[in-house]
XYZ file of C-alpha atoms in Angstrom:
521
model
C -13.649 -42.468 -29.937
C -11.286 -43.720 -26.678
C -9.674 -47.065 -27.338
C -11.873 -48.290 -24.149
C -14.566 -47.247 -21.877
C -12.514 -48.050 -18.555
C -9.030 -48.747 -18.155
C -8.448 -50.925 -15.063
C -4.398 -50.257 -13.704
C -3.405 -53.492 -11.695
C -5.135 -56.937 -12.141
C -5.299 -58.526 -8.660
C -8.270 -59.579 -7.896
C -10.426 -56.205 -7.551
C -9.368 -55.097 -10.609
C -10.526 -58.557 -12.077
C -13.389 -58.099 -10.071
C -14.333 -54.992 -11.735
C -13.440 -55.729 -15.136
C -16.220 -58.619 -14.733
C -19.087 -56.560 -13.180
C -18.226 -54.204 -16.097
C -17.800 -56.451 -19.042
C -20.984 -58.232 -18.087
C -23.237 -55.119 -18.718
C -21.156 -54.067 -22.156
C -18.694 -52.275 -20.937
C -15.313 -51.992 -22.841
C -12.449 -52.621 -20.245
C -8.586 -52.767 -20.573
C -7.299 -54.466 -17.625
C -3.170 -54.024 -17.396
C -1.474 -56.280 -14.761
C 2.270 -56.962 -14.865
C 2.434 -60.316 -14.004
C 1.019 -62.658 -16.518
C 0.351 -65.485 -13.456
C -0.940 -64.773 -9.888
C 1.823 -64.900 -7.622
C 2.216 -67.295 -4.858
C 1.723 -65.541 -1.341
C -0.984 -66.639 0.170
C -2.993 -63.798 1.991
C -6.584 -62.761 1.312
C -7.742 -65.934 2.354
C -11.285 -65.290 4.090
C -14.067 -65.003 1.858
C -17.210 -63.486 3.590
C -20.351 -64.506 2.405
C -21.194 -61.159 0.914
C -18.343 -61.893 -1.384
C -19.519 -65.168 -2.282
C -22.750 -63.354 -3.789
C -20.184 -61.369 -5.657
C -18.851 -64.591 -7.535
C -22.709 -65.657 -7.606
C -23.087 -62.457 -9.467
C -19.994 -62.700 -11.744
C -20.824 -66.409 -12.889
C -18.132 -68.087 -10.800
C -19.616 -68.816 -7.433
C -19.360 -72.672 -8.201
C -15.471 -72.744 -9.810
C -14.491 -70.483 -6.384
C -15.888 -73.397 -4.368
C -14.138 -76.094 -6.413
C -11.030 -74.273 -6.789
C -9.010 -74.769 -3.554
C -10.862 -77.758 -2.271
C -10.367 -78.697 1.231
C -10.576 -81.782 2.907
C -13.549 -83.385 4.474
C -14.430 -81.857 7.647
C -11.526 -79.482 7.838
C -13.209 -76.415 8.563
C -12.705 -72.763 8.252
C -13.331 -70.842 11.356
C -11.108 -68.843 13.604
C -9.803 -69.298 16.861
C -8.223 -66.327 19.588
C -5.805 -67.921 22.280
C -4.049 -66.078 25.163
C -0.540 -66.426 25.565
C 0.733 -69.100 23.289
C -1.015 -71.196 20.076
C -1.489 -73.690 22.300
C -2.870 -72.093 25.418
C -5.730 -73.668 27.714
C -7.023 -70.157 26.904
C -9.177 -69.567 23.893
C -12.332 -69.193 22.245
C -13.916 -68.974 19.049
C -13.515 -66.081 16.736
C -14.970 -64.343 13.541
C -17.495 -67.174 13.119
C -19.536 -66.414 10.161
C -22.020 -69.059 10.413
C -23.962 -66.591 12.510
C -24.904 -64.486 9.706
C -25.446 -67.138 7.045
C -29.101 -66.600 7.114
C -28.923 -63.162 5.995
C -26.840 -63.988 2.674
C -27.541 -66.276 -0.404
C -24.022 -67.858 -0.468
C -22.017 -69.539 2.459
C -18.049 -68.054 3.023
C -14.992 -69.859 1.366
C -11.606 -70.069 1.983
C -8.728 -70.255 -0.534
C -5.619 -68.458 -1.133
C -5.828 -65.061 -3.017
C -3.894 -66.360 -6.232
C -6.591 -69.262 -6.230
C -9.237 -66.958 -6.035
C -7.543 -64.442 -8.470
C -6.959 -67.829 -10.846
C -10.615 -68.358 -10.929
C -11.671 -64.500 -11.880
C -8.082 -64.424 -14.689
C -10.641 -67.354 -16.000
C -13.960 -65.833 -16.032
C -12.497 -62.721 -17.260
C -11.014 -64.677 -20.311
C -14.501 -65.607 -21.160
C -16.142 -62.321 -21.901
C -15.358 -60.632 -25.029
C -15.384 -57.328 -23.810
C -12.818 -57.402 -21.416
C -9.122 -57.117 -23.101
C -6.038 -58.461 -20.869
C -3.047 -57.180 -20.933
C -0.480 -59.025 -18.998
C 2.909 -58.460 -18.910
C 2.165 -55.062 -19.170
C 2.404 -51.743 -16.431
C 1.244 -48.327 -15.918
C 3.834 -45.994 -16.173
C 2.043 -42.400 -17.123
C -1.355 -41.088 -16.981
C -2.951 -37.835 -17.653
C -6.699 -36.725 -18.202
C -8.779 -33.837 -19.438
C -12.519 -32.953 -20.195
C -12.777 -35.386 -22.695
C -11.248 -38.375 -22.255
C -7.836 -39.929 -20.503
C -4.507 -41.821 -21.372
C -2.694 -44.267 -19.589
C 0.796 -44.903 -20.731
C 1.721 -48.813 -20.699
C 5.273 -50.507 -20.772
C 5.735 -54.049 -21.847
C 7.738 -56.260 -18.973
C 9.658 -57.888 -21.204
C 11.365 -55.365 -23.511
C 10.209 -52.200 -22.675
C 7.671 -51.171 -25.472
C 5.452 -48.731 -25.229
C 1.987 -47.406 -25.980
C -0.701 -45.210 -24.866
C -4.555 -46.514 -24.316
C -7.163 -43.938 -24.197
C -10.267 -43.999 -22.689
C -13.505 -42.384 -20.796
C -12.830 -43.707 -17.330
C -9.506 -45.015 -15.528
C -9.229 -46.916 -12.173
C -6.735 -47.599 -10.229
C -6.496 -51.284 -8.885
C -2.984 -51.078 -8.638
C -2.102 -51.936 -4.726
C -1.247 -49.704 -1.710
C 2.225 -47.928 -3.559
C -0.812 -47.287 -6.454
C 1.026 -45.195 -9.737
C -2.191 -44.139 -11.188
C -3.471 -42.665 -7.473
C -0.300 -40.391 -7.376
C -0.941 -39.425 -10.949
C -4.351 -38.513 -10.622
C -3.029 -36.420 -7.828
C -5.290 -38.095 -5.063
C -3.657 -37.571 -1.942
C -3.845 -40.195 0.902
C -4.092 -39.730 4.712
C -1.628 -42.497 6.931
C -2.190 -43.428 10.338
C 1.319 -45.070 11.024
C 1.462 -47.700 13.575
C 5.909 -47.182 13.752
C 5.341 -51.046 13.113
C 7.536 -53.568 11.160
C 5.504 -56.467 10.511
C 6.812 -60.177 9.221
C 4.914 -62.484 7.106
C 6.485 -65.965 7.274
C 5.388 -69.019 4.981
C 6.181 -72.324 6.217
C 5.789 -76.123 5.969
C 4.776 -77.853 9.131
C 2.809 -81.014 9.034
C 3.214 -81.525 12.531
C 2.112 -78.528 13.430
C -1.055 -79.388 11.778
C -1.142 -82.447 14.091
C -0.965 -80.540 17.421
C -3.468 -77.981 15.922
C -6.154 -81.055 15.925
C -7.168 -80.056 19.670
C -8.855 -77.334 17.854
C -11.066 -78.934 15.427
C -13.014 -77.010 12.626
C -10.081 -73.727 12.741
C -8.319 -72.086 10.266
C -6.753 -69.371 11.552
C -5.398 -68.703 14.793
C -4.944 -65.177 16.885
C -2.500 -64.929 19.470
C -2.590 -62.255 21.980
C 0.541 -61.898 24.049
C 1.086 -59.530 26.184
C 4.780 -58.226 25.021
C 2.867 -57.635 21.625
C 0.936 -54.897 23.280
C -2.194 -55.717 21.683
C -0.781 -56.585 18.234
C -1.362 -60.004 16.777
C 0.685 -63.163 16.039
C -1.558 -64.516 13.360
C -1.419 -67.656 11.872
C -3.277 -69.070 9.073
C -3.608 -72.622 7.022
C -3.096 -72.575 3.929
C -2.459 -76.184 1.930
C -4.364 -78.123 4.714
C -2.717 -80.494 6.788
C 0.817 -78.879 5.605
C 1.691 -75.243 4.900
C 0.882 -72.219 6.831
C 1.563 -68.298 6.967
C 2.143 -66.381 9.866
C 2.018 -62.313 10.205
C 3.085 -60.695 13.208
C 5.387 -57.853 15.014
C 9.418 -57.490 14.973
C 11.647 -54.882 16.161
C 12.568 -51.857 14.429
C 15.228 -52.327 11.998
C 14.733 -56.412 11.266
C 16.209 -57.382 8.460
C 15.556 -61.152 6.869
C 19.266 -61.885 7.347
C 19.206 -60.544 11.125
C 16.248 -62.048 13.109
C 15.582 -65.702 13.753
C 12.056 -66.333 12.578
C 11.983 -70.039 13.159
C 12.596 -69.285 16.805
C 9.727 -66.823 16.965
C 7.444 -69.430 15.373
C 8.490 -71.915 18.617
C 7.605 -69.096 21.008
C 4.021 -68.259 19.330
C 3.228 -71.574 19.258
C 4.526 -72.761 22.784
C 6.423 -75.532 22.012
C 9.545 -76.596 19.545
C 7.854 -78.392 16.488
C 9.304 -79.209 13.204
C 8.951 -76.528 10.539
C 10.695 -75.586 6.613
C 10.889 -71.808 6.171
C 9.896 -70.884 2.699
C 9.017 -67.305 2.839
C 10.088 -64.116 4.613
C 8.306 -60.646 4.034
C 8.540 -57.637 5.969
C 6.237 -54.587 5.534
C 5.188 -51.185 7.493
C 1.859 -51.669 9.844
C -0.031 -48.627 9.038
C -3.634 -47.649 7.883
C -3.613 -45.569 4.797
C -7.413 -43.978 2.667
C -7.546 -42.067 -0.023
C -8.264 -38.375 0.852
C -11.069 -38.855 -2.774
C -12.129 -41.868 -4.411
C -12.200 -40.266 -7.350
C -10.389 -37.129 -8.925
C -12.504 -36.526 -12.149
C -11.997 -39.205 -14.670
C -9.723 -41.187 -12.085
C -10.860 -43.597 -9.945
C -9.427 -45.741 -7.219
C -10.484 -49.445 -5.435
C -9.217 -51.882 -3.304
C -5.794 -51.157 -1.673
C -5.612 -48.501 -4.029
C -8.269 -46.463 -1.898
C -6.805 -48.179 1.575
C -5.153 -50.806 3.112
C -4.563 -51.955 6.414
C -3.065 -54.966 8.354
C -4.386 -58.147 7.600
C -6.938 -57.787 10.775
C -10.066 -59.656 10.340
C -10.199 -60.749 6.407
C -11.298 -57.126 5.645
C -9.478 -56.106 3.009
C -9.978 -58.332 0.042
C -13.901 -58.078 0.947
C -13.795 -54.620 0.896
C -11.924 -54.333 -2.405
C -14.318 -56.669 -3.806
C -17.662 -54.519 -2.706
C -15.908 -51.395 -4.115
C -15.620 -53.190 -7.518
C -19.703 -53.761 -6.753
C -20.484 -50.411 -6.491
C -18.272 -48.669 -8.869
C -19.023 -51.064 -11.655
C -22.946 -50.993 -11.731
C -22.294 -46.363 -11.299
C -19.706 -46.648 -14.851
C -21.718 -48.440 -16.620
C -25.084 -46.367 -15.756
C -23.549 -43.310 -16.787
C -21.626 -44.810 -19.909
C -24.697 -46.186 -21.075
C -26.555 -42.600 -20.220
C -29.111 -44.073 -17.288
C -26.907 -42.745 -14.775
C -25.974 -39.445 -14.071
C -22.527 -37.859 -13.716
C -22.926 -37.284 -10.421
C -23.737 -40.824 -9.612
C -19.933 -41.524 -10.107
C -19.482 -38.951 -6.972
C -21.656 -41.360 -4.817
C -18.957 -44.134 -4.975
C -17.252 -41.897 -2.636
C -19.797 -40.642 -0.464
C -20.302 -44.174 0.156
C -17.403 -46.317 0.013
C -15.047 -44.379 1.959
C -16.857 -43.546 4.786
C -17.376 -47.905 5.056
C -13.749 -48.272 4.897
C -13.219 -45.074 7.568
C -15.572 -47.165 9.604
C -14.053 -50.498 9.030
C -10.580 -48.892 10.370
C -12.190 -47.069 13.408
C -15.049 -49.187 14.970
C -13.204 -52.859 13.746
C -9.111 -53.187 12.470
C -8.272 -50.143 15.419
C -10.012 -51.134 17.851
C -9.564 -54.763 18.419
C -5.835 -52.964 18.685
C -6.872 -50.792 21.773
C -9.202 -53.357 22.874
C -6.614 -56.256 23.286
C -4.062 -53.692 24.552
C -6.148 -52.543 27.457
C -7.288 -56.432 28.118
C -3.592 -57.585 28.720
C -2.752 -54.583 30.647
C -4.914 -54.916 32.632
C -5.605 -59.087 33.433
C -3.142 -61.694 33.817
C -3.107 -64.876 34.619
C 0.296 -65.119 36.680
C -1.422 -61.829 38.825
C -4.571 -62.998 39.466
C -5.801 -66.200 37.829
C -9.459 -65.531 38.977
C -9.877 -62.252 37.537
C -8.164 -63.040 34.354
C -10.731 -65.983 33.380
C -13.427 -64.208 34.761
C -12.549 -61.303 32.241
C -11.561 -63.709 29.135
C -14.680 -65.610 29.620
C -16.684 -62.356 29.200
C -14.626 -61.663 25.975
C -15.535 -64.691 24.676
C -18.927 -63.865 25.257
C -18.912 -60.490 23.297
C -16.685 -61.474 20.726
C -19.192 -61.244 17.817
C -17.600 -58.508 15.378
C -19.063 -60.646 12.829
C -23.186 -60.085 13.712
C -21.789 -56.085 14.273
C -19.609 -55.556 10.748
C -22.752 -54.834 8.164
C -21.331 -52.206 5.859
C -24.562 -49.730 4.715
C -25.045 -46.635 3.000
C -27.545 -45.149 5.191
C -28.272 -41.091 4.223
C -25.910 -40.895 1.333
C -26.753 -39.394 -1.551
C -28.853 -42.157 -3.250
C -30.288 -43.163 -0.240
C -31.269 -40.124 1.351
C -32.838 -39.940 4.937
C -30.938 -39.943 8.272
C -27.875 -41.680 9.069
C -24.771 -41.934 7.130
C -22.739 -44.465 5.754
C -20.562 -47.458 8.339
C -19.439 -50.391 8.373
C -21.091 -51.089 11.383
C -24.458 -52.062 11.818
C -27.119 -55.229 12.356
C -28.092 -57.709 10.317
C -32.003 -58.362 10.152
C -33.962 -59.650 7.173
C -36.040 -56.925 7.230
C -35.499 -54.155 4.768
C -34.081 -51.109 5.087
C -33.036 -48.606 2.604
C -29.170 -48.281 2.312
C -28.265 -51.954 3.444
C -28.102 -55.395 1.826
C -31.199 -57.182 0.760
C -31.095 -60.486 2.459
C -32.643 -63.760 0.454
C -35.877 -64.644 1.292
C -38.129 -67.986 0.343
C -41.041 -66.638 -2.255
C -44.466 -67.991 -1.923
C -44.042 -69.499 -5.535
C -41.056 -71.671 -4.410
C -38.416 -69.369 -4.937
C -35.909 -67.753 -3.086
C -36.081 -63.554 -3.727
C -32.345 -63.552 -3.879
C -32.858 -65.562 -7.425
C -35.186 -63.075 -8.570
C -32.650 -59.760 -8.453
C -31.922 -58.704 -12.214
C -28.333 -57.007 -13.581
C -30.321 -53.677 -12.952
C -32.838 -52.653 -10.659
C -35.329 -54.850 -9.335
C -38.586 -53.714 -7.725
C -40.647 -56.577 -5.661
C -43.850 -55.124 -5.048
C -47.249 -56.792 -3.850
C -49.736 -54.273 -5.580
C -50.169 -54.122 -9.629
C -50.509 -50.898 -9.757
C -47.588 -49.785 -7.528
C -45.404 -51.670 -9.797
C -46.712 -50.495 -13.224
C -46.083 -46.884 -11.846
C -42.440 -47.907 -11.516
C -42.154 -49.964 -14.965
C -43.716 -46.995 -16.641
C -41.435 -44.484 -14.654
C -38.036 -46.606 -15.586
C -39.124 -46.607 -19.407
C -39.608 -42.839 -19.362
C -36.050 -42.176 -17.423
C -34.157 -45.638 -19.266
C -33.653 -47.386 -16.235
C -33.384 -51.608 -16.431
C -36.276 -52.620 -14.075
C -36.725 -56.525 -12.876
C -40.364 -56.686 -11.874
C -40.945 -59.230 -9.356
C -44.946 -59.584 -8.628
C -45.423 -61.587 -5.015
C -48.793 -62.283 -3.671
C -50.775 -59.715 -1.078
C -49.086 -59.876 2.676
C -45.970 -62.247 1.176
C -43.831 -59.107 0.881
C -44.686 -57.462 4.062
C -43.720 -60.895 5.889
C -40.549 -61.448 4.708
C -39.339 -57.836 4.401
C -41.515 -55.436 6.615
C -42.894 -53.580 3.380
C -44.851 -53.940 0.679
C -42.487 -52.765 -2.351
C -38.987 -52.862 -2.036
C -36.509 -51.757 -4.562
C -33.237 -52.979 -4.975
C -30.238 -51.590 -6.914
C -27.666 -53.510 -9.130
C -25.129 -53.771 -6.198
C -28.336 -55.366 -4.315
C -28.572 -52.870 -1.459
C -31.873 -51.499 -0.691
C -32.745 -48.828 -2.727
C -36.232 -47.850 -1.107
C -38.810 -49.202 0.544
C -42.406 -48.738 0.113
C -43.295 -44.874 1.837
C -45.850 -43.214 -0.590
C -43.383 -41.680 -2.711
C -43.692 -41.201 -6.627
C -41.875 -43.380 -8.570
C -40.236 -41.177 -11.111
C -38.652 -39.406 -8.043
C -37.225 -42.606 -6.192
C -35.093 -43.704 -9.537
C -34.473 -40.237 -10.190
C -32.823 -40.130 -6.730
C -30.911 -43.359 -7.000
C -29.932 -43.039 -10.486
C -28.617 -39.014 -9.255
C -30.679 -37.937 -11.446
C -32.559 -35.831 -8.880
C -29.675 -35.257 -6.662
């Protein structure tokens, strides 16, 4: 018998993520992560809604909200400015408040280790999850029966070997446990150097107060060609980070980053340097999510530049739909190939994500300030802002589906780019909806699949069809016409990850959990 059921390389918060979603259904999980505390950069900072319902699910929604609290008032939405920080040009940007309605939790915003502090803690809680800290993946091999990860301690150098069904990498973009699997990754390289700079400026947060309610800040200047200067708050009121380009070559010693700060913002302003990071722009995915007992997540399976708060919130829906897939086919409802649908689905989001979001605001700003300017021709330039600021709603267009994969089935395939609409549709996210009995459906969804279904007999075919195939089935009975009105069918059925799994078209019900189980794939 393997030592575990999944072995988890790398700790950050997917990996966390996952060990949760899998040590809530039973699962036996090593997690190994180097670092026995989260370390101190503050990135990953905005939390989408969708992964708020992740926390909801993981039984830490309410310690994420109470975990980086933020003043009264403060706020947490974006801003885009032309020029400098403090241009007359700007508008609103990524405001998530216009998808609230279709999600059961609002958005946060905290600093990855705080949100990593708060899943180390939840993780610690349930008994079959086994840390390892101070710990890292140095070897890894795999056959037909099982795998073993090779671990060295930190501290002196001991070693030992962990076997176990199921291994997946969580272990960054430079992952050890993707190379040894032999997954191969394809790079679109931007021939970027990008800093990230961590600073101290109160008063920068007191000539920021012309833009109340904001966060984060995107500054399009046209010597960037279309590239960002970013910044972002991070203890309100007094620190801040700040990604953007530098030349070729830059070196921490050789480039004066305070004086770059005074030229983003506009003005001089006082300011304590704490930080100075340099990295490669670039867009990297896995070539295969999985390589037979290997799997990969988060940065793991891609990374890109911190564009638009995708990343964590990708990392943290691939830990969604993984999780719920291992544990169906380690506790035999699933079938093997249901673990091949984590690819068919996830990396064709993230391929999305890069192409139709991260890539193109990229050619989309770079066109915009080659083309308008306000020196040129003021007229034009404000006329053309204005109708950016208009169209500026990436948030109401990025609604990751699975639309035609394998579980799904149908036309379509699976993007990150989509509509939101309460009604239901088979490959997207079920949006919460007010029952007649006083509750909200959202509420209702159970750890496996839930069907909501109006007619009694519909719903005992299903019940008696998951009992014949082993398949957890919440039964949620709402009243003739209730269904239909909030969801545009009569039955719906949703799967662990709640995405649509099907909605109500005639079809038998042994088949329909035989298809999203791959069972009848």
């Amino acid at each position: 018998m393997s030592d575990f059921d999944v072995i988890i390389a790398g700790g950050g918060p997917v990996g966390m993520g996952l060990a949760i979603e899998l040590g809530q259904r039973g699962i036996r999980v090593a997690v190994i992560e180097r670092h026995h505390q989260p370390q101190p950069i503050p990135k990953g900072q905005n939390l989408t809604q969708r992964t708020a319902e992740h926390f909801l699910a993981w039984g830490c929604e309410a310690e994420l909200r109470t975990a980086f609290p933020l003043p009264p008032g403060s706020g947490i939405g974006g801003l885009t400015t032309y020029g400098t920080l403090l241009s007359e040009h700007h508008y609103d940007w990524l405001n998530r408040a216009h998808v609230r309605d279709f999600y059961r939790c609002a958005n946060a915003r905290l600093p990855q280790y705080a949100t990593e502090g708060v899943l180390r803690d939840r993780a610690a809680q349930i008994a079959d999850i086994t840390l390892l800290y101070g710990w890292s993946v140095i070897g890894f091999s795999q056959d037909s029966n099982d795998l073993q990860v090779e671990i060295e301690a930190t501290s002196d150098g001991a070693r030992q070997v962990l076997t176990g069904r199921y291994a997946v990498g969580c272990d960054g973009s430079r992952s050890l446990l993707r190379a040894a699997a032999g997954i191969e990754e394809t790079l679109a390289d931007h021939n970027r150097v990008m800093a990230l700079l961590v600073f101290r400026s109160p008063e920068l947060h007191e000539l920021l107060k012309r833009y109340p309610g904001k966060a984060f800040y995107n500054v399009l200047h046209p010597d960037f060609e279309g590239y960002w200067q970013f910044f972002g708050r991070v203890d309100h009121g007094v620190s801040w980070f700040f990604h953007a380009p530098v030349p070729l070559g830059t070196t921490r010693e050789s480039h004066d980053f305070e004086a770059m700060l005074t030229r983003a913002v506009g003005q001089p302003f006082a300011l304590e340097l704490d930080y100075v990071g340099l990295w490669d722009l670039r867009v990297a995915i896995a070539d295969d999510y999985r390589k037979g007992r290997a799997f990969v997540a988060g940065d793991a399976a891609h990374s890109h530049p911190p564009y638009g708060g995708y990343g964590i919130n990708t990392g943290f829906e691939d830990a969604r739909n993984l999780g719920w897939k291992l544990a169906a086919v380690i506790q035999g409802w699933g079938d093997e190939r249901l673990l091949d649908s984590y690819n068919a689905e996830r990396r064709p989001v993230f391929a999305s994500t890069a192409r139709d979001f991260i890539e193109r605001f990229i050619t989309d700003d770079r066109a915009f300030l080659e083309t308008y300017n306000p020196e040129r021709d003021r007229a034009a330039f404000e006329a053309a802002w204005h109708s950016r600021n208009l169209d500026a709603d990436e948030v109401m267009a990025f609604e990751p589906h699975y639309e035609g994969s394998p579980l799904i089935g149908g036309a379509g395939s699976p993007s990150a780019k989509g509509s939101h609409t309460h009604t239901a549709r088979p490959g997207h996210h079920v949006s919460p909806r007010d029952l007649p009995d006083g509750t909200n459906s959202f509420d209702r969804l159970g750890a496996g699949f839930t069907l909501l279904a109006e007619d009694v007999a519909r719903a005992a075919d299903f019940v008696n069809a998951a009992k014949m195939l082993g398949v957890p089935l919440a039964l949620v009975d709402v009243p003739e016409g209730a269904l239909e009105t909030a969801y545009g069918s009569s039955a719906v059925l949703v799967r662990p990850d709640h995405f649509v799994a099907w909605i109500e078209d005639g079809a038998e019900a042994g088949a329909v959990l035989r298809r999203a189980t791959a069972k009848g794939v």
